[in-house]
CSV table of C-alpha atoms in Angstrom, one decimal:
chain,number,residue,atom,x,y,z
A,1,MET,CA,0.3,10.7,-8.1
A,2,ARG,CA,2.2,7.7,-5.7
A,3,TYR,CA,2.8,4.6,-8.0
A,4,SER,CA,4.5,1.5,-6.1
A,5,TYR,CA,4.7,-1.9,-7.4
A,6,ALA,CA,5.5,-5.5,-5.9
A,7,PRO,CA,6.1,-8.8,-8.5
A,8,ASN,CA,3.4,-10.4,-6.6
A,9,LEU,CA,0.9,-7.3,-5.5
A,10,GLY,CA,1.1,-4.9,-9.2
A,11,LEU,CA,0.7,-1.9,-9.4
A,12,PHE,CA,-0.9,0.2,-6.4
A,13,ALA,CA,-1.6,3.8,-7.5
A,14,ALA,CA,-3.3,6.7,-4.9
A,15,THR,CA,-3.4,10.2,-5.4
A,16,THR,CA,-1.2,12.4,-2.9
A,17,SER,CA,-1.5,15.3,-1.2
A,18,ALA,CA,1.6,17.5,-1.4
A,19,ASN,CA,3.1,16.4,2.1
A,20,GLY,CA,2.8,12.8,0.2
A,21,ASP,CA,-0.4,11.6,2.2
A,22,VAL,CA,-2.6,9.2,0.5
A,23,LEU,CA,-5.9,11.2,-0.9
A,24,ILE,CA,-8.5,8.7,-0.7
A,25,PRO,CA,-11.9,10.1,-3.0
A,26,GLU,CA,-15.3,10.2,-0.8
A,27,ASN,CA,-17.3,7.4,-2.8
A,28,LYS,CA,-14.0,5.2,-1.9
A,29,LEU,CA,-14.4,6.3,1.7
A,30,ARG,CA,-18.4,5.8,1.9
A,31,ALA,CA,-18.2,2.0,-0.2
A,32,ALA,CA,-15.4,0.9,2.9
A,33,LEU,CA,-18.1,1.8,5.6
A,34,ALA,CA,-20.7,0.8,3.6
A,35,LEU,CA,-18.6,-3.1,3.9
A,36,GLY,CA,-17.7,-2.8,7.4
A,37,ALA,CA,-21.7,-1.9,8.3
A,38,ASN,CA,-23.2,-4.6,6.3
A,39,GLY,CA,-20.7,-7.6,7.6
A,40,THR,CA,-19.4,-8.2,3.9
A,41,SER,CA,-16.0,-6.6,4.7
A,42,VAL,CA,-14.0,-5.4,8.1
A,43,LEU,CA,-13.9,-1.4,7.7
A,44,GLU,CA,-9.7,-2.1,9.1
A,45,LYS,CA,-8.8,-4.1,5.9
A,46,GLU,CA,-11.4,-2.0,3.5
A,47,LEU,CA,-9.4,1.3,4.8
A,48,GLU,CA,-6.1,-0.7,4.3
A,49,LYS,CA,-6.5,-1.9,1.0
A,50,LEU,CA,-7.3,1.9,0.5
A,51,LEU,CA,-4.0,3.1,1.1
A,52,GLY,CA,-2.3,0.4,-0.3
A,53,GLY,CA,-0.9,-0.8,2.9
A,54,ALA,CA,0.2,-4.4,1.4
A,55,TRP,CA,2.6,-2.9,-1.2
A,56,ASP,CA,4.2,-0.8,2.1
A,57,ASN,CA,4.5,-3.7,3.5
A,58,GLU,CA,6.1,-5.6,0.4
A,59,LEU,CA,8.5,-2.8,-0.1
A,60,GLU,CA,9.6,-1.7,3.4
A,61,PRO,CA,13.0,-3.3,3.5
A,62,PHE,CA,14.0,-1.6,0.2
A,63,ARG,CA,13.2,1.9,2.5
A,64,ARG,CA,15.9,1.3,5.0
A,65,ALA,CA,19.5,1.8,4.4
A,66,GLY,CA,22.4,1.5,6.4
A,67,ASP,CA,24.6,-0.9,8.4
A,68,GLY,CA,23.0,-3.8,9.8
A,69,ALA,CA,19.7,-3.5,7.7
A,70,PRO,CA,18.2,-6.6,6.5
A,71,VAL,CA,19.2,-7.0,2.6
A,72,ARG,CA,16.7,-8.2,0.2
A,73,TRP,CA,18.6,-9.6,-3.5
A,74,LEU,CA,16.5,-8.2,-6.2
A,75,ASN,CA,18.6,-10.8,-7.9
A,76,ALA,CA,21.0,-13.8,-7.4
A,77,THR,CA,24.0,-14.6,-10.2
A,78,GLY,CA,26.6,-16.7,-9.8
């Protein structure tokens, strides 16, 4: 399982394969295809939701490390 949390997004949970890929159940893929086909939504947006794209974008700064990498302070005192 993969769990991602961001304060403004809440919790994202997904089943993953052995190498960490997000696995999307067939019924959720079919629902996304249906929404895209009938014009209710854009397929790419629905797939991005199923993959947790918003959480990836929000948490990406915490994955980078090294000299010169941008810093996001979690809490400031002073």
